[in-house]
Amino acid sequence: MPGPDIQKMTVPGVRQLQPYLPGKPTEELERELGIQSIIKMASNENPLGPPARVRQIIAEQTHGLARYPDDSGFQFKSALAAYLGVDAGQITFGNGSSQVLELVVRAFVQPGERVVMSEYAFVVYSLAAQAVDADLVVVPAKNWAHDLETMAASVDANTRVVFIANPNNPTGTWIDCVALEAFLKRMPDHVVTVVDEAYFEYVDDADFPDAVALLRRWPGLIATRTFSKIYALAGLRIGYAVASSGITEVLNRVRQPFNVNSLGLVAASEALTETEFVQHSRRINKAGMVQLCQGFQKLGLEYIPSKGNFISVDVGGPAEAVYERLLRQGVIVRPVANYGMPQHLRITIGLEQENDQALTALETALAR
Ligand SMILES: *Cc1c(COP(=O)(O)O)cnc(C)c1O
């Protein structure tokens, strides 16, 4: 008996969608291999885990779980606004910043309208744009990085949203203040520019832009950030957008009620005060980055210099086989063939011991 034609029923944008490929969960590899000492360097999580005080606060909050969270996230929003130096009316919470990125597309892009992004840029942008059947323009990268010149030239009267990842995932490439402002200067009033700063807290270079600080001068700008990366709360799904009050009001119209959970709100609120933890995480990341880069050099491998908590390394041949050999040694990294980078593996910076283990496993994997 022929069932319904699901493909035909599906809206055009979703019909062609390739689902997001997450990093392999540790539990899954443990089941497959029957080994315990697995290290996961696949999803750009903070290897330290959440700070003790944050874990304690989460444990103390479980009694309230029968209740819906405060939909406005009032307390945390006030604290975050003060921290960022903006009004609470400029913040939109998301179930991870991925959700905020999707809200932007839902609020501003109709089918056939243009969304501009870079080749090798974070895949959530294309997923969100394709789902609404947008005219998605993927601008070829230059040395793995966003080519802002060509991206600006791709913006036309039909363009609604431009996505910029700074630093970008999976390449780790970045854009400095001068380049970003030169780009923003070229954006017409009918375009919203999203600067995705998921790894912002990992960068402390003086010429690295702070999109939140730029909001005052560029009203079409949206900055997005997350508690999933340096704040070590990926499992609780808290991200946010900062924008003008006008844009924020619109984003909050499409946001579902209670889209962020109560544990996430209290945990993120506490995490925001953990300045030493953030500094420590940044230091560990920098040291680990040097360690991995030196290891790659010893192995004769090229890598893309990165400002994130991850690095993409060219394994000199098809990366899938190397990925599999690493898995069998209990090391989970991320293949990025779905980004059009079939020779690269993206490796999240781990603790010193984990980086060591990953390099040893990589040497073994390449020796075959
Ligand atoms: C990880 C990541 C995000 C957001 O992740 P969430 O967990 O949804 O907050 C956003 N942008 C980039 C570039 C990322 O790598």
Tab-separated table of C-alpha atoms and ligand atoms in Angstrom, residues 20 43-44 94-101 121-125 164-170 196-199 224-229 233-235 237-240 309-310 339 346, ligand 1:
chain	number	residue	atom	x	y	z
A	20	TYR	CA	23.514	18.807	10.925
A	43	SER	CA	32.710	19.599	19.419
A	44	ASN	CA	34.709	22.562	20.706
A	94	GLY	CA	18.245	31.234	22.458
A	95	ASN	CA	18.391	27.527	23.120
A	96	GLY	CA	22.040	27.810	22.186
A	97	SER	CA	23.092	30.635	19.901
A	98	SER	CA	22.236	28.294	17.006
A	99	GLN	CA	18.611	28.968	17.786
A	100	VAL	CA	19.170	32.708	17.748
A	101	LEU	CA	20.746	32.393	14.293
A	121	ALA	CA	31.519	29.060	7.446
A	122	PHE	CA	29.473	27.540	10.253
A	123	VAL	CA	26.878	25.200	8.766
A	124	VAL	CA	23.933	26.436	10.863
A	125	TYR	CA	23.730	29.552	8.651
A	164	ILE	CA	29.992	36.560	9.542
A	165	ALA	CA	31.619	34.097	11.927
A	166	ASN	CA	34.407	35.666	13.951
A	167	PRO	CA	36.377	33.572	14.589
A	168	ASN	CA	34.935	31.114	12.130
A	169	ASN	CA	34.261	27.462	12.824
A	170	PRO	CA	35.680	25.107	11.442
A	196	ASP	CA	28.685	35.276	15.315
A	197	GLU	CA	31.094	35.512	18.244
A	198	ALA	CA	30.748	32.023	19.712
A	199	TYR	CA	34.505	32.004	20.493
A	224	THR	CA	25.598	36.473	18.884
A	225	ARG	CA	27.430	34.709	21.686
A	226	THR	CA	27.079	31.526	23.673
A	227	PHE	CA	27.666	29.789	26.983
A	228	SER	CA	28.492	26.564	25.133
A	229	LYS	CA	32.152	27.230	24.497
A	233	LEU	CA	27.757	24.809	29.418
A	234	ALA	CA	27.091	23.292	25.977
A	235	GLY	CA	24.694	20.752	27.487
A	237	ARG	CA	21.919	25.266	25.603
A	238	ILE	CA	22.165	28.969	26.396
A	239	GLY	CA	23.096	31.491	23.747
A	240	TYR	CA	22.046	35.039	23.010
A	309	ASN	CA	39.472	26.532	20.818
A	310	PHE	CA	40.002	24.181	17.887
A	339	TYR	CA	32.261	21.691	4.778
A	346	ARG	CA	39.057	19.713	13.154
B	1	LIG	C1	29.437	26.302	18.560
B	1	LIG	C2	29.062	27.443	17.674
B	1	LIG	C3	27.886	28.173	17.853
B	1	LIG	C4	26.847	27.955	18.854
B	1	LIG	O1	26.612	26.902	19.510
B	1	LIG	P1	25.416	26.857	20.546
B	1	LIG	O2	25.782	25.722	21.380
B	1	LIG	O3	24.174	26.676	19.742
B	1	LIG	O4	25.391	28.169	21.263
B	1	LIG	C5	27.634	29.234	17.031
B	1	LIG	N1	28.478	29.577	16.074
B	1	LIG	C6	29.614	28.932	15.864
B	1	LIG	C7	30.518	29.400	14.807
B	1	LIG	C8	29.933	27.832	16.652
B	1	LIG	O5	31.049	27.159	16.412
